[in-house]
PDB file of C-alpha atoms and ligand atoms in Angstrom:
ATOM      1  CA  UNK A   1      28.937 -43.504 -12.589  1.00  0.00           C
ATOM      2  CA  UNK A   2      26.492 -42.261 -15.500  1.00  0.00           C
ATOM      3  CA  UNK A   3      23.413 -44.289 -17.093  1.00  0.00           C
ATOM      4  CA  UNK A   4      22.658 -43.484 -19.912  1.00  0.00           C
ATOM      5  CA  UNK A   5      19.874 -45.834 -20.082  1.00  0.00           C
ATOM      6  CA  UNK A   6      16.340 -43.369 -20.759  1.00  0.00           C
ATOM      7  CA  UNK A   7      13.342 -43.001 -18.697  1.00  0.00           C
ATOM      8  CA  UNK A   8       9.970 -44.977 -20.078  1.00  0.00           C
ATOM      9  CA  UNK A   9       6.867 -42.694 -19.988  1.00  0.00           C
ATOM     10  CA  UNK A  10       3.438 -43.344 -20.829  1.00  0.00           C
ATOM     11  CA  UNK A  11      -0.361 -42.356 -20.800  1.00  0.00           C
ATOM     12  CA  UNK A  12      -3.144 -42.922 -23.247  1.00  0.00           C
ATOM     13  CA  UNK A  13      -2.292 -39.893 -25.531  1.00  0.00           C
ATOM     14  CA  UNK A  14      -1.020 -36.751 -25.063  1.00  0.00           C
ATOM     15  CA  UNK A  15      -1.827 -36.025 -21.528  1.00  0.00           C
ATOM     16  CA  UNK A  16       1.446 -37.589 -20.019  1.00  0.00           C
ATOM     17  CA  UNK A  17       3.062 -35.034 -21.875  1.00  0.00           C
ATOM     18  CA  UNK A  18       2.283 -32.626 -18.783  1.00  0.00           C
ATOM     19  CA  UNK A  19       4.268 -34.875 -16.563  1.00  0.00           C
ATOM     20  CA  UNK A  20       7.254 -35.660 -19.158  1.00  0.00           C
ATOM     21  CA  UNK A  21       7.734 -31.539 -19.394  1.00  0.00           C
ATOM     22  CA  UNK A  22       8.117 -31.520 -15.494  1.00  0.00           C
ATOM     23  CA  UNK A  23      10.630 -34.669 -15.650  1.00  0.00           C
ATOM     24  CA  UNK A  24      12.591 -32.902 -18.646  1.00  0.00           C
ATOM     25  CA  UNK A  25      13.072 -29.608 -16.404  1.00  0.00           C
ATOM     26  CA  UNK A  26      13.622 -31.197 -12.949  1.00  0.00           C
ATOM     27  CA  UNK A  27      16.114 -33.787 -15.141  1.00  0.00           C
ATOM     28  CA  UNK A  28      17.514 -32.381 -18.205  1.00  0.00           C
ATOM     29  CA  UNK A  29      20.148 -34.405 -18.479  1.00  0.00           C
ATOM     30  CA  UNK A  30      17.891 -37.501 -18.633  1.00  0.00           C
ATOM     31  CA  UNK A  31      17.012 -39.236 -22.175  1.00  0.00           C
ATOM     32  CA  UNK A  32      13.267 -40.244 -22.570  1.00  0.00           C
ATOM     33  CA  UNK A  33      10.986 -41.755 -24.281  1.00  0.00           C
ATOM     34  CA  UNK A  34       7.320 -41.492 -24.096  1.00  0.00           C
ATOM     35  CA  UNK A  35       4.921 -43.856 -25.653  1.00  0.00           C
ATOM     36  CA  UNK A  36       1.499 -42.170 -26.195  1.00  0.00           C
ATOM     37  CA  UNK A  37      -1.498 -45.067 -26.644  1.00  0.00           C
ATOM     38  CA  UNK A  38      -3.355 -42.609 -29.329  1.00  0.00           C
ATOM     39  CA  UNK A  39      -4.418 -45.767 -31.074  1.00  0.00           C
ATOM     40  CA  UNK A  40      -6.849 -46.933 -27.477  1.00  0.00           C
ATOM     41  CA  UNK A  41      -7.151 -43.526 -25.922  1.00  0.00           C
ATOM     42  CA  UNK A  42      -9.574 -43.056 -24.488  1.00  0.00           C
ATOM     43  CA  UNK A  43      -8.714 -45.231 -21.308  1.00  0.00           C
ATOM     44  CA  UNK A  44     -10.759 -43.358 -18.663  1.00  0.00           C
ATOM     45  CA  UNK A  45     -14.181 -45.059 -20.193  1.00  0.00           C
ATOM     46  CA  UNK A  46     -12.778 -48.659 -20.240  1.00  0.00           C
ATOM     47  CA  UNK A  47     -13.011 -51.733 -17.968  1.00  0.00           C
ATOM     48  CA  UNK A  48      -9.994 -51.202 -15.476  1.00  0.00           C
ATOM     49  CA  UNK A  49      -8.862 -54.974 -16.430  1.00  0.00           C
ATOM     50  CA  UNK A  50      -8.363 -54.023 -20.025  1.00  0.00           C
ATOM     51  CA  UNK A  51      -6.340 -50.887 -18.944  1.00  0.00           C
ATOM     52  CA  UNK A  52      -4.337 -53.558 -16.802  1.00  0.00           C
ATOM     53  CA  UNK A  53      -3.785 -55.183 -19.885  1.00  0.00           C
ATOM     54  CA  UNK A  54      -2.541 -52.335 -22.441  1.00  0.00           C
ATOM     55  CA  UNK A  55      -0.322 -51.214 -19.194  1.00  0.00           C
ATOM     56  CA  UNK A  56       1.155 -54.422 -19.285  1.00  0.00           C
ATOM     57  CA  UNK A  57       2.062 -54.698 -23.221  1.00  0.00           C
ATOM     58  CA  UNK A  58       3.760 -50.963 -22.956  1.00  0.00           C
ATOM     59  CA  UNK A  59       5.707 -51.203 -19.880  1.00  0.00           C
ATOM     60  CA  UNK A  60       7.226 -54.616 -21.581  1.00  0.00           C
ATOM     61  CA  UNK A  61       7.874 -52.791 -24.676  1.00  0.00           C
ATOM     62  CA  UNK A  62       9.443 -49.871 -22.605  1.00  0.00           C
ATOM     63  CA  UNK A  63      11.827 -52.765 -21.093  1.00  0.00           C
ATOM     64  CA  UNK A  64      12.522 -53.969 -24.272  1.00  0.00           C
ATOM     65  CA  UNK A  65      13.655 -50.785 -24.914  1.00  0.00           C
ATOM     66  CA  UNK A  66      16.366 -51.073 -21.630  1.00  0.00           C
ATOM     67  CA  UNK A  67      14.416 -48.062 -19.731  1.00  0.00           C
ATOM     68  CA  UNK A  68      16.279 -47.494 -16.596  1.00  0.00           C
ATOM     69  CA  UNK A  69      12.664 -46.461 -14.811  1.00  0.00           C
ATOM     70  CA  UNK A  70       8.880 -46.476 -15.796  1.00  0.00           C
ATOM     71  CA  UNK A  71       6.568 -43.641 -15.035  1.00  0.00           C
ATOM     72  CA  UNK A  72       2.767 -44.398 -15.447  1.00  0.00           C
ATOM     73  CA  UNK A  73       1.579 -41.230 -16.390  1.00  0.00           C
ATOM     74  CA  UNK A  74      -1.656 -41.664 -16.696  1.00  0.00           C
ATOM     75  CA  UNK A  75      -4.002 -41.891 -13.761  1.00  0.00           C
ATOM     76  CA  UNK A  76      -5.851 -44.451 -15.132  1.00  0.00           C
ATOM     77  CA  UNK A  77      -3.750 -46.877 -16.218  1.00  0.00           C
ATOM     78  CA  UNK A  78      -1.996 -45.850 -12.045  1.00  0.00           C
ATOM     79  CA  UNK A  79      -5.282 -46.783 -10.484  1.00  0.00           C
ATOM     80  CA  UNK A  80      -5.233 -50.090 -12.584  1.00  0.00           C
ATOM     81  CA  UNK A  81      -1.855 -51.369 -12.951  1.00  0.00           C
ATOM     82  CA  UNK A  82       0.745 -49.706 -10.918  1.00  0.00           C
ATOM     83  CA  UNK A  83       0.707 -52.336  -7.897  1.00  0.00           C
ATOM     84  CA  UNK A  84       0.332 -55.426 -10.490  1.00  0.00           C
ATOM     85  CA  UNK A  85       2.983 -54.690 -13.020  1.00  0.00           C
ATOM     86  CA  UNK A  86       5.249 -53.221  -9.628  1.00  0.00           C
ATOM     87  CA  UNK A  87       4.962 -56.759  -8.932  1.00  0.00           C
ATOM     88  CA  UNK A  88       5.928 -58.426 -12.347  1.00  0.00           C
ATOM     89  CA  UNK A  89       8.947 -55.936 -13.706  1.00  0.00           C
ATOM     90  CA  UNK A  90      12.742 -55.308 -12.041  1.00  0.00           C
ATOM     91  CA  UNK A  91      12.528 -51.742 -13.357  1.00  0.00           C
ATOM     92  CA  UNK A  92      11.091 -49.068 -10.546  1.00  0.00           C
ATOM     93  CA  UNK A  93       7.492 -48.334 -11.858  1.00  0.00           C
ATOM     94  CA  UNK A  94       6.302 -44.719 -10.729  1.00  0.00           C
ATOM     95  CA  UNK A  95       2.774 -43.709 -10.482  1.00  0.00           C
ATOM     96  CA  UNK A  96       0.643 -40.374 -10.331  1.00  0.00           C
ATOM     97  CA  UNK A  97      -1.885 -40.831  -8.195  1.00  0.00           C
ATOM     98  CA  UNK A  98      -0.087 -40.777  -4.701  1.00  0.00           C
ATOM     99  CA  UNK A  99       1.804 -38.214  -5.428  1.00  0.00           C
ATOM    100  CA  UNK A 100      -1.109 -35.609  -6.118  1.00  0.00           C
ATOM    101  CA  UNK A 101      -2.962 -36.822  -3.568  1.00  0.00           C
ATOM    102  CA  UNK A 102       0.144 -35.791  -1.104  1.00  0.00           C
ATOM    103  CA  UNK A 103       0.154 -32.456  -2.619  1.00  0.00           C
ATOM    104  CA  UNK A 104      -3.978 -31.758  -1.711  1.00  0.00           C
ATOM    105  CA  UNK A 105      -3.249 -32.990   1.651  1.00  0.00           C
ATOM    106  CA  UNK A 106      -0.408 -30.260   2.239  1.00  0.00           C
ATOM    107  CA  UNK A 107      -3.205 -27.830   0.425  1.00  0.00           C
ATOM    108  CA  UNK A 108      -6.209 -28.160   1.677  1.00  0.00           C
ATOM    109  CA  UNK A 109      -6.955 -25.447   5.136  1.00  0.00           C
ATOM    110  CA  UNK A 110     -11.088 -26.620   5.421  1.00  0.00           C
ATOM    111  CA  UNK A 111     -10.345 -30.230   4.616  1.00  0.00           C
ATOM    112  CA  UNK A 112     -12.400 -31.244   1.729  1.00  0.00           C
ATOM    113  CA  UNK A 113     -10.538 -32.347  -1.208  1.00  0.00           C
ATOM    114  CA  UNK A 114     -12.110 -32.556  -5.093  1.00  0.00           C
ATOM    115  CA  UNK A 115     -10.956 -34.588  -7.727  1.00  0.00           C
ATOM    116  CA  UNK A 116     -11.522 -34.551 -10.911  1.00  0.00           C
ATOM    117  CA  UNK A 117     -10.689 -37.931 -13.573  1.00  0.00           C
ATOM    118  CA  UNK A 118     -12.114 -39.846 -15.701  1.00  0.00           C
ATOM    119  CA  UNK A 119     -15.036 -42.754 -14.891  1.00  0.00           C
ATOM    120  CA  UNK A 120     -12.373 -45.405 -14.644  1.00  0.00           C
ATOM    121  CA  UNK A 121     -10.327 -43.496 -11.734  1.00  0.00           C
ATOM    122  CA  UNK A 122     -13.046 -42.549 -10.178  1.00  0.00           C
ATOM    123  CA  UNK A 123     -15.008 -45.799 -10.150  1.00  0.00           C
ATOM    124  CA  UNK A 124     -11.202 -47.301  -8.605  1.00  0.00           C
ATOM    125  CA  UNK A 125     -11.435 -45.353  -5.550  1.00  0.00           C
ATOM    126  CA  UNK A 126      -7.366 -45.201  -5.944  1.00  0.00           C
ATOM    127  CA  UNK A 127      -7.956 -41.514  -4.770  1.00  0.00           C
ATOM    128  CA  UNK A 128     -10.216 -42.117  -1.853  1.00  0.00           C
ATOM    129  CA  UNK A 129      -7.803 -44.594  -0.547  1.00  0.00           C
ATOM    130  CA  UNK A 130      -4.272 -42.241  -1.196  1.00  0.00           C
ATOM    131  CA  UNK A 131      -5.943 -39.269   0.729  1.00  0.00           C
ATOM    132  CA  UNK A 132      -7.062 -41.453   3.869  1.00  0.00           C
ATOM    133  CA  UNK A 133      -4.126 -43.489   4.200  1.00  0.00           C
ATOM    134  CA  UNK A 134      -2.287 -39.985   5.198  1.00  0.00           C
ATOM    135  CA  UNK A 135      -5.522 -37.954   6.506  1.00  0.00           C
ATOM    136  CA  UNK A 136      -8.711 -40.030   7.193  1.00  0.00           C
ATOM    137  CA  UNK A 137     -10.407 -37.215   8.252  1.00  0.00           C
ATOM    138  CA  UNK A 138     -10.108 -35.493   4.988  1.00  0.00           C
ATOM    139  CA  UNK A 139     -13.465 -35.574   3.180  1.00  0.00           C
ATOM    140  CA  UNK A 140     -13.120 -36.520  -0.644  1.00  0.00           C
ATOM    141  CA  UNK A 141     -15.096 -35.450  -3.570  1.00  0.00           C
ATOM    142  CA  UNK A 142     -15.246 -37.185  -6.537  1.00  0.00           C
ATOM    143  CA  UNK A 143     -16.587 -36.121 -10.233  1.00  0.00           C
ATOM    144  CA  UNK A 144     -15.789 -37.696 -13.167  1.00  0.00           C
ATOM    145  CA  UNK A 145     -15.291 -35.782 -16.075  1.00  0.00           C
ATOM    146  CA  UNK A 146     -15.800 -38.042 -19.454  1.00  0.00           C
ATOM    147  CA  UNK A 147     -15.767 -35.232 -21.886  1.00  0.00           C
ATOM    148  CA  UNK A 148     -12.354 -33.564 -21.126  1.00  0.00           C
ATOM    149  CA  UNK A 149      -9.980 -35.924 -22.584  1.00  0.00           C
ATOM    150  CA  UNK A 150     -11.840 -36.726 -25.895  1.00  0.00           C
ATOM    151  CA  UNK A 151     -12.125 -32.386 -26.380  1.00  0.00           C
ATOM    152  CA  UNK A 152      -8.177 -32.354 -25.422  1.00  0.00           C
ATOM    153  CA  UNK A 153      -7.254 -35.076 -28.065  1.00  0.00           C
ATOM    154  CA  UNK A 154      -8.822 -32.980 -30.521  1.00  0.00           C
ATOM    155  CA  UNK A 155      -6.790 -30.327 -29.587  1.00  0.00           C
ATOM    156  CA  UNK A 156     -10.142 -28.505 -27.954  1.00  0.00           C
ATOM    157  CA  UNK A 157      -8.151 -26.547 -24.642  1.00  0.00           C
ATOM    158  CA  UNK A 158     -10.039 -23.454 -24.775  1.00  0.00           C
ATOM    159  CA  UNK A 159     -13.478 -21.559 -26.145  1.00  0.00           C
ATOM    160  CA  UNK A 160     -17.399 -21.817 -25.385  1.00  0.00           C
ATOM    161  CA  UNK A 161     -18.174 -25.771 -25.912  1.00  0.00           C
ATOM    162  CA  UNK A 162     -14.953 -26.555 -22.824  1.00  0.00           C
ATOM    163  CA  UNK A 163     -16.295 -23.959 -20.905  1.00  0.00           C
ATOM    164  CA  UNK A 164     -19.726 -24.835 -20.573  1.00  0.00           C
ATOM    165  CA  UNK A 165     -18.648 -28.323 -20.328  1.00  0.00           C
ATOM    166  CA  UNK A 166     -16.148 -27.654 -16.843  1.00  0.00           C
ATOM    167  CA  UNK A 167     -19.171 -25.557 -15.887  1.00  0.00           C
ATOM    168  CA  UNK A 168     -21.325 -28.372 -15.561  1.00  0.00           C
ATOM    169  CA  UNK A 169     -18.763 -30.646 -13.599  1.00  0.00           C
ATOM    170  CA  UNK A 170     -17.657 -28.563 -11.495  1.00  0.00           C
ATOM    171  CA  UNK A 171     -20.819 -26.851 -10.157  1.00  0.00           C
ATOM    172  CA  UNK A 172     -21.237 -30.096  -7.134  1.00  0.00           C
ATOM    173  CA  UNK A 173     -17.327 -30.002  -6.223  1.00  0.00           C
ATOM    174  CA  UNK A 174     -18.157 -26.002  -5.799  1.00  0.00           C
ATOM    175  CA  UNK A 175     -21.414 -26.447  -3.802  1.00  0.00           C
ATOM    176  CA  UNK A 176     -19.690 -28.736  -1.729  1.00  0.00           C
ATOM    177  CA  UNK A 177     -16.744 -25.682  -1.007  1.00  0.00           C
ATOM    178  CA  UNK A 178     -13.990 -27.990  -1.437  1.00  0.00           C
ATOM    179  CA  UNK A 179     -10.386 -26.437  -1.370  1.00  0.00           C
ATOM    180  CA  UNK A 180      -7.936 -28.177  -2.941  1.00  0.00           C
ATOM    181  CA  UNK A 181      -8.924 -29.832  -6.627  1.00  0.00           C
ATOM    182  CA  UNK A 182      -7.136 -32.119  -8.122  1.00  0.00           C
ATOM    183  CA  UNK A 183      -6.246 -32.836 -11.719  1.00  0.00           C
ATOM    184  CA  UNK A 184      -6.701 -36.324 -10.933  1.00  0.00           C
ATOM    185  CA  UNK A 185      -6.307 -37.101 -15.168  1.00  0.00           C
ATOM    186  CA  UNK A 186      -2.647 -35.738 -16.726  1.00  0.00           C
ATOM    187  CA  UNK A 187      -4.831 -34.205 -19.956  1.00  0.00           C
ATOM    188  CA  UNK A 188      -6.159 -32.139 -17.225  1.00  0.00           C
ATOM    189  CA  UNK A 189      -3.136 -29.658 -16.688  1.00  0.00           C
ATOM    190  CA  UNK A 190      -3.878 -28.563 -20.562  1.00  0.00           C
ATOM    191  CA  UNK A 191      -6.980 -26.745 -19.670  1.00  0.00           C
ATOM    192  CA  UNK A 192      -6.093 -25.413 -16.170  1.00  0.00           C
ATOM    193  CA  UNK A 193      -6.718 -21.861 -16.992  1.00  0.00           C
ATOM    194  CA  UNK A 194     -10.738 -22.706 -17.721  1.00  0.00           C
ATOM    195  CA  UNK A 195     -10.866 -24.958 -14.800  1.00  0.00           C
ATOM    196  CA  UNK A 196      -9.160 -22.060 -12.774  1.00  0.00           C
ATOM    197  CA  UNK A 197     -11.565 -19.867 -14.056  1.00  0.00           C
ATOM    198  CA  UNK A 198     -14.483 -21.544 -13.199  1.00  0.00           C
ATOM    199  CA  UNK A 199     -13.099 -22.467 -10.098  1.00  0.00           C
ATOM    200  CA  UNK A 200     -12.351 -19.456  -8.747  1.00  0.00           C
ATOM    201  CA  UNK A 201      -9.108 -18.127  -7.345  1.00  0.00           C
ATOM    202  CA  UNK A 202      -9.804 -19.323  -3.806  1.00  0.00           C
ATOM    203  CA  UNK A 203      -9.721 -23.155  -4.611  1.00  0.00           C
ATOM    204  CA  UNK A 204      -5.885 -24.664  -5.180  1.00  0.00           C
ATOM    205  CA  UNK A 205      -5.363 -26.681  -8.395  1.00  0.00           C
ATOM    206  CA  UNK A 206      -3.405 -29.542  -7.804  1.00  0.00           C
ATOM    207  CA  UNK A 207      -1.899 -31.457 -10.366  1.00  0.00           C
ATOM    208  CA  UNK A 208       0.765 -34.283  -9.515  1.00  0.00           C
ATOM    209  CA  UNK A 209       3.117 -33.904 -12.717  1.00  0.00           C
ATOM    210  CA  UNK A 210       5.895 -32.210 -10.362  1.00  0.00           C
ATOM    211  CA  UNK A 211       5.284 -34.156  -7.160  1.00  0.00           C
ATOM    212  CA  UNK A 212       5.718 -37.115 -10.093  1.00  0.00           C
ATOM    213  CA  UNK A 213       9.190 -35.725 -11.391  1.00  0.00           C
ATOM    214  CA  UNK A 214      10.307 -35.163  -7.676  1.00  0.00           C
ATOM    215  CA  UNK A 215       9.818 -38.623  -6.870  1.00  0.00           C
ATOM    216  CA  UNK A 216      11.533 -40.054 -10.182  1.00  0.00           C
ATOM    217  CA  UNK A 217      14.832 -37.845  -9.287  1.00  0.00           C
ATOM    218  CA  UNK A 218      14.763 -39.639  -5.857  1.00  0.00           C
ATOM    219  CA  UNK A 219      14.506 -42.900  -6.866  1.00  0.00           C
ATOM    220  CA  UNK A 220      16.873 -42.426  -9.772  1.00  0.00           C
ATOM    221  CA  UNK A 221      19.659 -40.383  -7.152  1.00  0.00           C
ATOM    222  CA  UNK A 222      19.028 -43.248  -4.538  1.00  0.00           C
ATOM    223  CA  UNK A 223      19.926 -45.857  -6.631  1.00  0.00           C
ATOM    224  CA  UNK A 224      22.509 -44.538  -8.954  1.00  0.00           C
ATOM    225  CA  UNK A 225      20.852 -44.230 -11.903  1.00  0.00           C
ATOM    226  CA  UNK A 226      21.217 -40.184 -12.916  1.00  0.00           C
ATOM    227  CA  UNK A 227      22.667 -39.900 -16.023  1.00  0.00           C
ATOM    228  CA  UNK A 228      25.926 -37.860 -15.773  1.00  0.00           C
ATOM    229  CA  UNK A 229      27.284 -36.513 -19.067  1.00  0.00           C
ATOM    230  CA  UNK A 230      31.061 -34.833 -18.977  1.00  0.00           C
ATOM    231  CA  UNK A 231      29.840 -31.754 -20.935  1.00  0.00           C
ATOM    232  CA  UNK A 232      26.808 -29.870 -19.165  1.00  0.00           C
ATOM    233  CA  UNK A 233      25.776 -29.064 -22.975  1.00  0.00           C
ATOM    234  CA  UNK A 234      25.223 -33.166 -23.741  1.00  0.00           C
ATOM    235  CA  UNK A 235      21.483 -32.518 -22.940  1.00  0.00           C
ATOM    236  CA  UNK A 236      19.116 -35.659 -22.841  1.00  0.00           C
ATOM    237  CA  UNK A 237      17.001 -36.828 -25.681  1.00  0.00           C
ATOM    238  CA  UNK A 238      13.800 -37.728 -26.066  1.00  0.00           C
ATOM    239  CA  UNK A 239      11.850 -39.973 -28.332  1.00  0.00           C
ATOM    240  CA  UNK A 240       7.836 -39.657 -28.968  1.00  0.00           C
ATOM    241  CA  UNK A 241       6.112 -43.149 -29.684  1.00  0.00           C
ATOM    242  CA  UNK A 242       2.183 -43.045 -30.524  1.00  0.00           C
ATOM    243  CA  UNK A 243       0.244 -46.194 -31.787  1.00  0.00           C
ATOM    244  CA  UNK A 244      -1.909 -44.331 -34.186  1.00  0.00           C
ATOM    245  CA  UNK A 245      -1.136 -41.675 -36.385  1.00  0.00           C
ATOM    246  CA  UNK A 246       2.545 -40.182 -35.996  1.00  0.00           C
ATOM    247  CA  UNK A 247       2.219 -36.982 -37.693  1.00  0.00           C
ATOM    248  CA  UNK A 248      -0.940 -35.864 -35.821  1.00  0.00           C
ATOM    249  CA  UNK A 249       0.676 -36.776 -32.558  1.00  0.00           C
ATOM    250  CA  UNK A 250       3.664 -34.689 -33.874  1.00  0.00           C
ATOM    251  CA  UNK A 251       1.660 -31.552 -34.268  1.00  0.00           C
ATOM    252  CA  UNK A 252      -0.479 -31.782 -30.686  1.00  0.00           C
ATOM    253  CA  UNK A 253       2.599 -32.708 -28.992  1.00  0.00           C
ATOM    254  CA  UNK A 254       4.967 -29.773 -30.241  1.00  0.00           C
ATOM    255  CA  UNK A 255       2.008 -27.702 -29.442  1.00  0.00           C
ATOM    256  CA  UNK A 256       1.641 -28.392 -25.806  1.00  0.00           C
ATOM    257  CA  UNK A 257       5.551 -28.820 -25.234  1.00  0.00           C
ATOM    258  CA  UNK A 258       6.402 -25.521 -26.957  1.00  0.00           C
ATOM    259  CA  UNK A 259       8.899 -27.415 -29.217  1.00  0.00           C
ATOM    260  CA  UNK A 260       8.927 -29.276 -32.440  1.00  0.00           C
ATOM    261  CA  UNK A 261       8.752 -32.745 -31.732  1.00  0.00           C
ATOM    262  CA  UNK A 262       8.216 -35.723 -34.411  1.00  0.00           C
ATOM    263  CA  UNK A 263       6.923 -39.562 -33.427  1.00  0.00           C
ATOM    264  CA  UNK A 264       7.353 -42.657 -34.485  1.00  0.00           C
ATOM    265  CA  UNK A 265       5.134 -45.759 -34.561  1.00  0.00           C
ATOM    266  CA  UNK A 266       5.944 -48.391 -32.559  1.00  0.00           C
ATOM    267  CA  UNK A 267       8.501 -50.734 -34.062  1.00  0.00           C
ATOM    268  CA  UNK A 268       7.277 -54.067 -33.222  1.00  0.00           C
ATOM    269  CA  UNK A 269       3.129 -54.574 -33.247  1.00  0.00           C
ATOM    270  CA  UNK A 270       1.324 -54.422 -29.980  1.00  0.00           C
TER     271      UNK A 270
HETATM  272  N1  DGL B 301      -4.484 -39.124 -19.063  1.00  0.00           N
HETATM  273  C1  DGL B 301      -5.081 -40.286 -18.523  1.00  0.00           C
HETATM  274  C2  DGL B 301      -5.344 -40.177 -17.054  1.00  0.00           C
HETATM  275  O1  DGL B 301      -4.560 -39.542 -16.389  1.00  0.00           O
HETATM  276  C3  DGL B 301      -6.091 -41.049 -19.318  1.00  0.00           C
HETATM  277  C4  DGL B 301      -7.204 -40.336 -19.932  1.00  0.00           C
HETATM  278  C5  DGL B 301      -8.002 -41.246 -20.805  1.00  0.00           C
HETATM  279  O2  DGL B 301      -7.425 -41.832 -21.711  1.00  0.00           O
HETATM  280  O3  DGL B 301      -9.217 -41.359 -20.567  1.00  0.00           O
HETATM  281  O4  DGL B 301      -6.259 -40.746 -16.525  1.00  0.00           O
END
């Protein structure tokens, strides 16, 4: 048995990128398609409800498009939706949060735990509650970090102004001698090397894009979804959907996947 049916992905930009690479690698026969909200991004600094909502309309759209599978891969839009719209869709909905938060609890040796996300994440407590339902003894800092994605989206992922900028957030996370950090945003992975730098090599960076892809190849193996072409060369496809501008998304995208990639607007409205 083979489905060809593809995978839905999505996040607020071009942040869920970082977890679509690690699905493409771990899965290469799969086809995708990722829908990047460029048009709304970004969603860290909105009311969780109204993340609920734009979670909603592109998971439906995603369905509409016969996806075999949904990953949410966008912390945000996990902390707001992935329990709600787990409830109202057939398709398996995957989320990013409890996997990273897994990850740091293998990591961590003095058990204190940073994360780092945007406002909306961090005001959920989705983290908080992931890391103590496996280790309650684990001690959690939070920071959020509103000026990350809105740099990234510009294509800012290096230089002076990002520096100084992870300087400033992460100075309490370092006072406090946490661990294990979490990239508890998927934009986050595109400026590890700065936060590793400021970090220092003694702290582990966790990000949950491959615990993410693990747990998609599970759930697609378990229920016998894995697409299985005759010819190992029949490679899977993937499609790039943004709702703003196509050809900008085009030229971040290819950047950060290493590949030349072109997008498409959405075919029916929002
Ligand atoms: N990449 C998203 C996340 O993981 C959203 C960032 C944003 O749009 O603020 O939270």
């Amino acid at each position: 048995m083979s489905d060809p049916r593809p995978i839905g992905v999505f996040d607020s930009g071009v942040g869920g990128l970082t977890v679509l690479s690690e699905i493409r690698d771990r899965l290469p026969y799969e086809h995708t398609v990722y829908f990047g909200d460029t048009a709304r991004v970004p969603y860290g600094v909105r009311d969780l409800a109204e993340v609920r909502w734009f979670a909603f309309e592109i998971i439906r759209y995603l369905v509409d498009m016969d996806v075999k599978l949904v990953v949410i891969a966008c912390n945000t839009a996990t902390a707001a939706a992935l329990k709600a719209t787990q409830r109202t869709f057939d398709v398996p909905i995957i989320g990013v949060i409890e996997p990273g938060a897994r990850a740091a609890v293998l990591e961590t040796r003095n058990r204190r735990v940073g994360v780092l996300a945007t406002q909306g994440t961090v005001r959920s407590g989705a983290y908080r509650r992931a890391v103590a339902s496996l280790d309650a003894g684990i001690e959690v800092y939070e920071q959020a970090c509103p000026e990350f994605v809105p740099l990234i989206e510009r294509g800012i992922v290096g230089g002076p102004e990002l520096e100084g900028v992870t300087r400033g957030y992460l100075l309490p996370l370092k006072q406090r001698g946490t661990d294990a950090v979490i990239l508890g945003c998927t934009h986050y992975p595109l400026i590890s090397a700065t936060i590793n730098r400021v970090l220092g090599p003694e702290v582990r960076l966790i990000s949950s894009a491959g615990q993410t892809a693990l747990e998609v190849a599970r759930v697609l193996s378990r229920r016998g979804f894995l697409r299985r072409p005759k010819r190992p060369e029949d490679k899977g496809r993937s499609t790039y959907i943004c709702s703003a501008d196509p050809e900008e998304f085009a030229i971040l995208g290819s950047r950060f996947l290493g590949e030349e990639i072109r997008a498409d607007s959405p075919a029916a409205a929002l």
